[in-house]
PDB file of C-alpha atoms and ligand atoms in Angstrom:
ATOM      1  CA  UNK A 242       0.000   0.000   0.000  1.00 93.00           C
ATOM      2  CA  UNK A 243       0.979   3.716  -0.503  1.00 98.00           C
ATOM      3  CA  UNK A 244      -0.485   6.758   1.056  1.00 98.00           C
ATOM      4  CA  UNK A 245      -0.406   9.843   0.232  1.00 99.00           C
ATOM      5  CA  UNK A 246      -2.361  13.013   1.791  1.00 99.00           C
ATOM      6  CA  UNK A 247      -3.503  15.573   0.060  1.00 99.00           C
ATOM      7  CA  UNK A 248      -3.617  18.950   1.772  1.00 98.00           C
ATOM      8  CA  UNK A 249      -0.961  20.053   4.371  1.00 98.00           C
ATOM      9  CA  UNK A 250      -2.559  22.434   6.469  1.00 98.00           C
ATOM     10  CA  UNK A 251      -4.167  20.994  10.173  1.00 98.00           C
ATOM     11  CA  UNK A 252      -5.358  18.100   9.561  1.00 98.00           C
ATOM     12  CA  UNK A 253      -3.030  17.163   6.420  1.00 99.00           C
ATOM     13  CA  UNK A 254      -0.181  17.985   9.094  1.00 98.00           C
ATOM     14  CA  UNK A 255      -1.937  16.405  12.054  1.00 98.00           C
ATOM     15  CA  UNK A 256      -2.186  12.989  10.074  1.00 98.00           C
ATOM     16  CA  UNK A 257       1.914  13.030   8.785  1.00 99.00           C
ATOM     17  CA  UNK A 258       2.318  13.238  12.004  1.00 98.00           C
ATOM     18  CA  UNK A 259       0.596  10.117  12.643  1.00 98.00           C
ATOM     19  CA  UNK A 260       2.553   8.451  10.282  1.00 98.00           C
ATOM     20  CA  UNK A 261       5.568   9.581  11.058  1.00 98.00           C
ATOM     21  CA  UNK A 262       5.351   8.061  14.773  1.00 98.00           C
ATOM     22  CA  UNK A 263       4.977   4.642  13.399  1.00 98.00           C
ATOM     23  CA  UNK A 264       7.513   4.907  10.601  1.00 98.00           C
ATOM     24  CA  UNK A 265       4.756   4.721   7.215  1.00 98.00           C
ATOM     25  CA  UNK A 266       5.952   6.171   4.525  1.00 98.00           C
ATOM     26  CA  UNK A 267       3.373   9.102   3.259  1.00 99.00           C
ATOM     27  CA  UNK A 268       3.911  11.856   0.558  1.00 98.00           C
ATOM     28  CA  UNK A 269       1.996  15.412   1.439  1.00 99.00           C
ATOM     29  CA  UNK A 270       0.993  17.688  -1.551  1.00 98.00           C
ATOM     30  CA  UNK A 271      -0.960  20.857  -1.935  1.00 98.00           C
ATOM     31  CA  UNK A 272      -1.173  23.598  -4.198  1.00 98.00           C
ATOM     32  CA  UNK A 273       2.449  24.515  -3.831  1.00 98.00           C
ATOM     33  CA  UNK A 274       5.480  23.182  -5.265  1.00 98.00           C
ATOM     34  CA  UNK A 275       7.363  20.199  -3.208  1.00 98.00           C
ATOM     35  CA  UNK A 276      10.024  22.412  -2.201  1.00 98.00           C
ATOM     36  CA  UNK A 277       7.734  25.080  -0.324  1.00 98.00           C
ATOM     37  CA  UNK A 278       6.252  21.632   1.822  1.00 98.00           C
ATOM     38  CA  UNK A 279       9.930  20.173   2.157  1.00 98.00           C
ATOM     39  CA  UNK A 280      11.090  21.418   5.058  1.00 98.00           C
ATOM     40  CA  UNK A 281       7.426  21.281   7.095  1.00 98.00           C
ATOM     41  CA  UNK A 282       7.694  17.583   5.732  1.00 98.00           C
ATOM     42  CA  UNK A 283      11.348  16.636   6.932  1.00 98.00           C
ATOM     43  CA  UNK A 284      10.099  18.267  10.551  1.00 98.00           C
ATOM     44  CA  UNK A 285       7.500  15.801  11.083  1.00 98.00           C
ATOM     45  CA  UNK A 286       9.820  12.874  10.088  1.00 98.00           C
ATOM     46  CA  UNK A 287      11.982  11.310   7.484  1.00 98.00           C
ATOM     47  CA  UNK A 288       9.335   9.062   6.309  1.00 98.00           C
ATOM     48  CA  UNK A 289       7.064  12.113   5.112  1.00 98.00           C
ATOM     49  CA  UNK A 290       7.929  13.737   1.733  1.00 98.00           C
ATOM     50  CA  UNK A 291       6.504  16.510   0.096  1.00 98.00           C
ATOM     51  CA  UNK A 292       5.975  16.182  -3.731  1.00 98.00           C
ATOM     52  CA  UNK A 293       3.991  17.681  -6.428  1.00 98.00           C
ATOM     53  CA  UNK A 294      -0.103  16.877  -6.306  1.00 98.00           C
ATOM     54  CA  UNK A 295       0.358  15.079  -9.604  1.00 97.00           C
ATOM     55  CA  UNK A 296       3.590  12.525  -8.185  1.00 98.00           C
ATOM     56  CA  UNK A 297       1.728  11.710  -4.650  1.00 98.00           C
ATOM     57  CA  UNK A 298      -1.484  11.217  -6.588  1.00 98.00           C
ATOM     58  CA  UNK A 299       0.014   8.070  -7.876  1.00 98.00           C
ATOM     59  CA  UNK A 300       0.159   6.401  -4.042  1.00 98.00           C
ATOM     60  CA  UNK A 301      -2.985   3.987  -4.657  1.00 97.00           C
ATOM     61  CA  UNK A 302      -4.611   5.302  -0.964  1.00 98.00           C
ATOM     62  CA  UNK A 303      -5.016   9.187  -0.562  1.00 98.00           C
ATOM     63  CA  UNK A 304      -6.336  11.128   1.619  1.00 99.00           C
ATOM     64  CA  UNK A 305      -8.266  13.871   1.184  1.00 98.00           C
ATOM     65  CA  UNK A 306      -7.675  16.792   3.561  1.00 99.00           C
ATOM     66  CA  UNK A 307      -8.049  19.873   1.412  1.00 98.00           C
ATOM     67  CA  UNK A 308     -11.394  22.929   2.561  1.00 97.00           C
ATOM     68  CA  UNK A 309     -14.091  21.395   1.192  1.00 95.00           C
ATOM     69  CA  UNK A 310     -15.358  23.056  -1.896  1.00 94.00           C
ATOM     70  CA  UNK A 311     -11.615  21.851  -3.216  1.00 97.00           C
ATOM     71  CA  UNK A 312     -12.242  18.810  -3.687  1.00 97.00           C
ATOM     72  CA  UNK A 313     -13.211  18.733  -7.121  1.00 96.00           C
ATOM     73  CA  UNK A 314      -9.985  20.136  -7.283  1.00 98.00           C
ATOM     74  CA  UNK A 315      -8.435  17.467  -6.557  1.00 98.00           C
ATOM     75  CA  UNK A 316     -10.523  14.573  -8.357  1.00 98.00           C
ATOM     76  CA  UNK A 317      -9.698  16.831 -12.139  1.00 98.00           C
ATOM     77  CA  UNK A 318      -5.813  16.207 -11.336  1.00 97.00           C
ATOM     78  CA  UNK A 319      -6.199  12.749 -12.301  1.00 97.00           C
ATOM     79  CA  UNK A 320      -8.069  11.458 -15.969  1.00 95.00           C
ATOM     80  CA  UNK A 321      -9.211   8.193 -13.658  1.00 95.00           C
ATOM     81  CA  UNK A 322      -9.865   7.035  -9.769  1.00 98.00           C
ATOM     82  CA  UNK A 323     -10.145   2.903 -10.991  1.00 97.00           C
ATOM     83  CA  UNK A 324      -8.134   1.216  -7.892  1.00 97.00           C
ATOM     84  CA  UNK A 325      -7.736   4.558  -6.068  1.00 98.00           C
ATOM     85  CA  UNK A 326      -9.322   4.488  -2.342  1.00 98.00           C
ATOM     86  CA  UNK A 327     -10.036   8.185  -1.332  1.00 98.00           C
ATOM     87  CA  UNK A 328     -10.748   8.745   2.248  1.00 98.00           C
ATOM     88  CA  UNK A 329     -12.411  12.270   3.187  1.00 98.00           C
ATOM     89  CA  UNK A 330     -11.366  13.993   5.938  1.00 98.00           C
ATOM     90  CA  UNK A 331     -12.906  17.069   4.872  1.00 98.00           C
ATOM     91  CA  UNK A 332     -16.491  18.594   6.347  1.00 96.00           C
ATOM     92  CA  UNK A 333     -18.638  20.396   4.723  1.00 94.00           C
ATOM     93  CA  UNK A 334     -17.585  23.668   6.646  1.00 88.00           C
ATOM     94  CA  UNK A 335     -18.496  26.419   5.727  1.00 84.00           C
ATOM     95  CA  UNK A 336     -20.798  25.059   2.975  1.00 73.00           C
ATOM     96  CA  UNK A 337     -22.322  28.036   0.821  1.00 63.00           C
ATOM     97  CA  UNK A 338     -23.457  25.239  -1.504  1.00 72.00           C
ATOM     98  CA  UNK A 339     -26.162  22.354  -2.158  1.00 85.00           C
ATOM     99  CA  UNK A 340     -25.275  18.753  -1.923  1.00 91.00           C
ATOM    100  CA  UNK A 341     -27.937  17.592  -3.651  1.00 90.00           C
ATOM    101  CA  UNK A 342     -29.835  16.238  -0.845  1.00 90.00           C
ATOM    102  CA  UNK A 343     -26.550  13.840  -0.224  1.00 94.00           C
ATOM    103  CA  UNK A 344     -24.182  13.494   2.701  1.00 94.00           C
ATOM    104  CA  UNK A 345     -21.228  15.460   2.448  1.00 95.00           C
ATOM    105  CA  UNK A 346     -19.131  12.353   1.536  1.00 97.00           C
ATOM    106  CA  UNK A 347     -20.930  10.626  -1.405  1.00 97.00           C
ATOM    107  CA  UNK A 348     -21.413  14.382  -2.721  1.00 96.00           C
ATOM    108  CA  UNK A 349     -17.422  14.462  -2.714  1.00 97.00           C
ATOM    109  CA  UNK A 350     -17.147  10.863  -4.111  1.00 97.00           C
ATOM    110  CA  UNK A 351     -19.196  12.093  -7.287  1.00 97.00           C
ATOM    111  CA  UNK A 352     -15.969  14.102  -8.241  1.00 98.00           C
ATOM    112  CA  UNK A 353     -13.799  10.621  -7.463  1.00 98.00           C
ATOM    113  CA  UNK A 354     -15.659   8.905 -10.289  1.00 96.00           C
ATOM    114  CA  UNK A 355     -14.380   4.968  -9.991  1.00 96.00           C
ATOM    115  CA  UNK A 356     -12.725   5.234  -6.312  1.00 98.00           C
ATOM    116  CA  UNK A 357     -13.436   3.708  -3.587  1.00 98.00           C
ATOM    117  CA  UNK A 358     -14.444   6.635  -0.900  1.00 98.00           C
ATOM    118  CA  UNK A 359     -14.396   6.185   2.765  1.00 98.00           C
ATOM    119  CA  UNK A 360     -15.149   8.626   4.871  1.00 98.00           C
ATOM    120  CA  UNK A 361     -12.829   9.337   7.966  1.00 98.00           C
ATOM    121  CA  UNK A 362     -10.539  10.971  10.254  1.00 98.00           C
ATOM    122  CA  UNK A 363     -12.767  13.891  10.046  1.00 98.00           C
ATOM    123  CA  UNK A 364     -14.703  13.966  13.514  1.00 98.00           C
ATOM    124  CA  UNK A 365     -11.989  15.367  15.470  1.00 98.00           C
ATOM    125  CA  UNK A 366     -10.563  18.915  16.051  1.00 97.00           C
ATOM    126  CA  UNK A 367      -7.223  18.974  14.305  1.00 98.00           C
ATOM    127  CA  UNK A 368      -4.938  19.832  17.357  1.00 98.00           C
ATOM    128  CA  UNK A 369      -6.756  16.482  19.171  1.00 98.00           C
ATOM    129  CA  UNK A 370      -5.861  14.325  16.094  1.00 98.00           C
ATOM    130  CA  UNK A 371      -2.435  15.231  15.846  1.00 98.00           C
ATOM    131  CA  UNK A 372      -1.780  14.320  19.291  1.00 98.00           C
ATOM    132  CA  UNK A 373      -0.267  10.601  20.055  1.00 98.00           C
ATOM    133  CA  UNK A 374      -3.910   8.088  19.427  1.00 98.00           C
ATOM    134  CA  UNK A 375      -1.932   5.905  22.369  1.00 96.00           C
ATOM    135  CA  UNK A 376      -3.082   6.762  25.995  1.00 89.00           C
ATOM    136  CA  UNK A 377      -3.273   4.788  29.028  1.00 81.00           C
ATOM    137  CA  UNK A 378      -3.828   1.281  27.109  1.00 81.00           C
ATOM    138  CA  UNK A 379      -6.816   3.013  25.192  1.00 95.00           C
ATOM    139  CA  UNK A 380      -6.379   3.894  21.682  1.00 98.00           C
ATOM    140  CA  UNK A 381      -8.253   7.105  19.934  1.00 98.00           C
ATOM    141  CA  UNK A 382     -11.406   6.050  18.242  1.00 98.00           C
ATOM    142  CA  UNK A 383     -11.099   7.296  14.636  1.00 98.00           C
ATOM    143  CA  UNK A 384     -14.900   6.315  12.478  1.00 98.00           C
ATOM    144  CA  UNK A 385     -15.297   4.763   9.308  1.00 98.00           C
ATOM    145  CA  UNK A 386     -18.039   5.104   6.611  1.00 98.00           C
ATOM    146  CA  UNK A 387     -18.484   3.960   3.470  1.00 98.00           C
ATOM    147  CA  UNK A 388     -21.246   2.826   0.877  1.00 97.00           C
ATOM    148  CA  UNK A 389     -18.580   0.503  -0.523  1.00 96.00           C
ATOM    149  CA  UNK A 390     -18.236  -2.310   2.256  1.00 88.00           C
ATOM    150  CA  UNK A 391     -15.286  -3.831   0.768  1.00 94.00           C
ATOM    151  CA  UNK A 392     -12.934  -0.043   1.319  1.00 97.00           C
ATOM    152  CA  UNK A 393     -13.434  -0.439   4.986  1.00 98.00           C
ATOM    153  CA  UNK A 394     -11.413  -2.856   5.833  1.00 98.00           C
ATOM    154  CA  UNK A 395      -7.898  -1.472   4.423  1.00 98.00           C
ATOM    155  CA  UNK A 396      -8.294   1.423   5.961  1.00 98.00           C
ATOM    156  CA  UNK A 397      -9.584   0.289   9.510  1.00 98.00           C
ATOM    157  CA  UNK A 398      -5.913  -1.842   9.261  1.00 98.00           C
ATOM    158  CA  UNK A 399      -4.282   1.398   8.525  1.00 98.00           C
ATOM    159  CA  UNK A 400      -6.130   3.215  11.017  1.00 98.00           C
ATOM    160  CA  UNK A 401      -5.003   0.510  13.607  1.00 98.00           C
ATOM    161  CA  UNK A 402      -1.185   0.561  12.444  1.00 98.00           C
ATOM    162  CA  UNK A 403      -1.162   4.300  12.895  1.00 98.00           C
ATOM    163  CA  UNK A 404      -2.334   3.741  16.486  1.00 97.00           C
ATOM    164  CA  UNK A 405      -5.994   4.360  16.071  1.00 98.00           C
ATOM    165  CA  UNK A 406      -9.607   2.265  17.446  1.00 98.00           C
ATOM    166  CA  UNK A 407     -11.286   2.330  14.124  1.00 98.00           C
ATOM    167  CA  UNK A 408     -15.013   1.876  14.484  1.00 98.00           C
ATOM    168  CA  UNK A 409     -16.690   1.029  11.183  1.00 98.00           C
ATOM    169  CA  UNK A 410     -20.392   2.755  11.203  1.00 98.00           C
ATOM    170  CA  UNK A 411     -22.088   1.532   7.784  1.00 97.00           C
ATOM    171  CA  UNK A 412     -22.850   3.531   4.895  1.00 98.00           C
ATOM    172  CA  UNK A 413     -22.740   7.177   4.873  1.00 98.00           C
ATOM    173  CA  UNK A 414     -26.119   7.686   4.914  1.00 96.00           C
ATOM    174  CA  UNK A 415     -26.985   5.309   7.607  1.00 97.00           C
ATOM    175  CA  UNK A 416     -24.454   5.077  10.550  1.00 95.00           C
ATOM    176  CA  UNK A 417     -22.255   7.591   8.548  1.00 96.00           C
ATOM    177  CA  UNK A 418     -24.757   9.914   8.880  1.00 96.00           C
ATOM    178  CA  UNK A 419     -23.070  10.273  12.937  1.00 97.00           C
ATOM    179  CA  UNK A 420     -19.882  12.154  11.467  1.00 97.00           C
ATOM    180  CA  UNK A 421     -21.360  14.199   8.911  1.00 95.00           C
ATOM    181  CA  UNK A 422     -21.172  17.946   9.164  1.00 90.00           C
ATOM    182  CA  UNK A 423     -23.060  20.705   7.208  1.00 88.00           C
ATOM    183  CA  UNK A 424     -22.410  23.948   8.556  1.00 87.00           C
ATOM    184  CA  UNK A 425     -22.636  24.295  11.633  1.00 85.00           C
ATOM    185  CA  UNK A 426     -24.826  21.167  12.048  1.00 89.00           C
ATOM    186  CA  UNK A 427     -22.691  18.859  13.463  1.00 92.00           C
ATOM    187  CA  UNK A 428     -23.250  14.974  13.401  1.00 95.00           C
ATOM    188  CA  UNK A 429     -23.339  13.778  17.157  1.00 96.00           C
ATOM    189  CA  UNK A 430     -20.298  11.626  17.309  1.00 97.00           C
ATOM    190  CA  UNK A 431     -18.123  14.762  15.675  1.00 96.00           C
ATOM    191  CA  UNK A 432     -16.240  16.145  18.956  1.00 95.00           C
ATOM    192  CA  UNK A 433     -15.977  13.123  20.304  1.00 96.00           C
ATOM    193  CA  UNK A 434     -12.825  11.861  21.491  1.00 97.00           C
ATOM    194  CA  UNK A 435     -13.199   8.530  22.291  1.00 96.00           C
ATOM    195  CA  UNK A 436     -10.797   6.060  23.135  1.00 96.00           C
ATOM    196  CA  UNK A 437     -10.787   2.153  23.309  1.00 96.00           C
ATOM    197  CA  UNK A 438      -9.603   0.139  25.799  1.00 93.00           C
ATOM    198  CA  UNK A 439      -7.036  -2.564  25.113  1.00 79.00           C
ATOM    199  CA  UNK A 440      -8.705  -5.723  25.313  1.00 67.00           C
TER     200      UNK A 440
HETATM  201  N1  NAP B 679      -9.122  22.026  11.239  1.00 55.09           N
HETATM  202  C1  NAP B 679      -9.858  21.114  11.869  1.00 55.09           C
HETATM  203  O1  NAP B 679      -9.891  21.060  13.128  1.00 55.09           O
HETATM  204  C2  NAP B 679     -10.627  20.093  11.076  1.00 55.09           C
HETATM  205  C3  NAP B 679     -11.209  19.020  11.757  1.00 55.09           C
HETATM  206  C4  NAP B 679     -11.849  18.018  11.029  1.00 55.09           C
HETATM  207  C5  NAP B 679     -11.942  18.104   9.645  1.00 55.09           C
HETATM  208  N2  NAP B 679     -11.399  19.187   9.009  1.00 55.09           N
HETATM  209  C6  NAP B 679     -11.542  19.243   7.560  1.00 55.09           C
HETATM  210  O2  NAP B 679     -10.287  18.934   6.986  1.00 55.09           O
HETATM  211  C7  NAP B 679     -10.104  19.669   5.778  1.00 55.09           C
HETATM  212  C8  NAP B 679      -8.810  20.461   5.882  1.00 55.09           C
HETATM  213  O3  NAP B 679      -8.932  21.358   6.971  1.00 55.09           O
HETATM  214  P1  NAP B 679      -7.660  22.115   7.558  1.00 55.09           P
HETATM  215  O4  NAP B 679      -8.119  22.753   8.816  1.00 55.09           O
HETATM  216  O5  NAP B 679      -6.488  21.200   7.555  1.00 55.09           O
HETATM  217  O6  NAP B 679      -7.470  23.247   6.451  1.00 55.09           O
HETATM  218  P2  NAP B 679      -6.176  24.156   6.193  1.00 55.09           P
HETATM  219  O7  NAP B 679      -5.336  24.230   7.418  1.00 55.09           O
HETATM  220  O8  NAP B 679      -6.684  25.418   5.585  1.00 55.09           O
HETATM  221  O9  NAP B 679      -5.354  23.318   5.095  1.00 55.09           O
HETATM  222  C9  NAP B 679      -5.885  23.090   3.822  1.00 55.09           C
HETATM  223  C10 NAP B 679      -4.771  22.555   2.959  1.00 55.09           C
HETATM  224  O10 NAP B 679      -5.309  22.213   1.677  1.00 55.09           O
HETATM  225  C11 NAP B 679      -4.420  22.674   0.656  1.00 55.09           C
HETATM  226  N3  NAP B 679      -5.224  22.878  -0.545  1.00 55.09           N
HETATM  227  C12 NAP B 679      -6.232  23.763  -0.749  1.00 55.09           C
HETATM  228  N4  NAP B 679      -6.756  23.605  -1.965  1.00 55.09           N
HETATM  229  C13 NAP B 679      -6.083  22.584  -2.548  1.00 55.09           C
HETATM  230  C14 NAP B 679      -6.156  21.940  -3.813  1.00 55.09           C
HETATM  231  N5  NAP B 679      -7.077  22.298  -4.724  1.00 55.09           N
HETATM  232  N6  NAP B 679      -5.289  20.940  -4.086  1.00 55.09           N
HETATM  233  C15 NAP B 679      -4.352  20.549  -3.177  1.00 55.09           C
HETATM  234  N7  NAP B 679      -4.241  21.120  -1.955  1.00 55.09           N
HETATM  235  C16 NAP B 679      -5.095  22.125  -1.643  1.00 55.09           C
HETATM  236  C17 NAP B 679      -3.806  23.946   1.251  1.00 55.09           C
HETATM  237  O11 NAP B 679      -2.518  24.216   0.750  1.00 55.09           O
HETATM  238  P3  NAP B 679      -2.184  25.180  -0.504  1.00 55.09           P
HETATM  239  O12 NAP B 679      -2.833  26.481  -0.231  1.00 55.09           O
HETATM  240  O13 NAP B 679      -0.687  25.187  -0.512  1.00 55.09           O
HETATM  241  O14 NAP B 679      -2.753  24.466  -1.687  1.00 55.09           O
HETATM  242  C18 NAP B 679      -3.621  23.518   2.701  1.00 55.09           C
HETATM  243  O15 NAP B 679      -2.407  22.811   2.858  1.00 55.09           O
HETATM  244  C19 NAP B 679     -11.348  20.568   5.634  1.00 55.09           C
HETATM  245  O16 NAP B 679     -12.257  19.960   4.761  1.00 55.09           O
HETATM  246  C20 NAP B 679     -11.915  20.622   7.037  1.00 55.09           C
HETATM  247  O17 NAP B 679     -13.324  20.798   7.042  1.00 55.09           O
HETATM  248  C21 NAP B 679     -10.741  20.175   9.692  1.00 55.09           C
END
């Protein structure tokens, strides 16, 4: 598997962190060149490099942590998501626009035509997700949701190697429906931190 994640402001940043405590290898891309990430990159750890948003695009597991309305963005830097999974860590916050009656997520995974989109990562303020998921024998409950049941299970492993309690909620307009966000209406499981005790 490669990973690469997409947007390296808070929570970009907050999750290269996460990787960079257990050793994964990650690339980071925005906007900017490589070279204005590098140095923010090398910080967090030697296994996080910057590149361009075209180069990390080609890691076959991204994630998505760009505002919002950006991520169609995103999904026009590459001709076709086949064998890409996207997970969204973005909200829909502020959201000046319609969804089409659709949670947040499966209005993003339009633009990801051909991916696999799970939605994640996203419930938590950014300073409490890039602290260390390990405290006290509990891990940090991260939440999964998907309408593809088959992407949840790669990425509750990587949440789990990164230190993380994944907890897999259904599809995103079921269980999913928890850690959505429009506005300032707030699913009631975002805010949460949670953590799970080791069995
Ligand atoms: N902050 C939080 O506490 C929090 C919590 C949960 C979820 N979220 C969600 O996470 C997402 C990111 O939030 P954030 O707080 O990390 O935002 P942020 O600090 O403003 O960072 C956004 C990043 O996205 C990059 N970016 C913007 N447009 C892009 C594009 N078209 N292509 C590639 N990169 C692009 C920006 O870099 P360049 O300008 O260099 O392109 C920047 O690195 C949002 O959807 C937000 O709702 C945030």
């Amino acid at each position: 598997m490669s990973y690469a994640i997409i947007g390296f402001g808070k929570i970009g940043q907050a999750l290269a962190h996460a990787f960079a405590r257990k050793n994964i290898e990650v690339t980071v891309a925005s906007r900017r060149p490589p070279e204005a990430l590098a140095s923010q990159a090398r910080a967090i750890g030697p296994t996080v490099v910057a590149k361009s948003l075209g180069d990390a695009l080609e890691a076959d597991t991204i994630i998505l942590a760009v505002p919002f309305g950006e991520h169609r963005e995103v999904a026009k830097a590459l001709p076709s998501w086949k064998g890409k999974t996207v997970i969204d860590a973005t909200n829909a916050f502020p959201v000046p626009e319609e969804l089409d009656g659709l949670p947040s997520s499966a209005f993003v995974a339009k633009s990801f035509t051909g991916a696999k989109l799970v939605k994640g990562f996203n419930h938590l303020i950014a300073a409490t997700l890039d602290a260390d998921p390990i405290v006290e024998g509990g891990h940090r409950v991260v939440f999964l949701s998907s309408d593809d049941e088959d992407a949840i299970a790669p990425v509750a492993a990587l949440a789990k190697q990164l230190g993380f309690a994944p907890i897999t909620l259904g599809k995103l307009n079921e269980g999913g429906a928890l850690v959505h966000a429009r506005g300032r209406t707030w699913g009631q499981l975002i805010f949460q931190d949670l953590f799970k005790k080791e069995q």
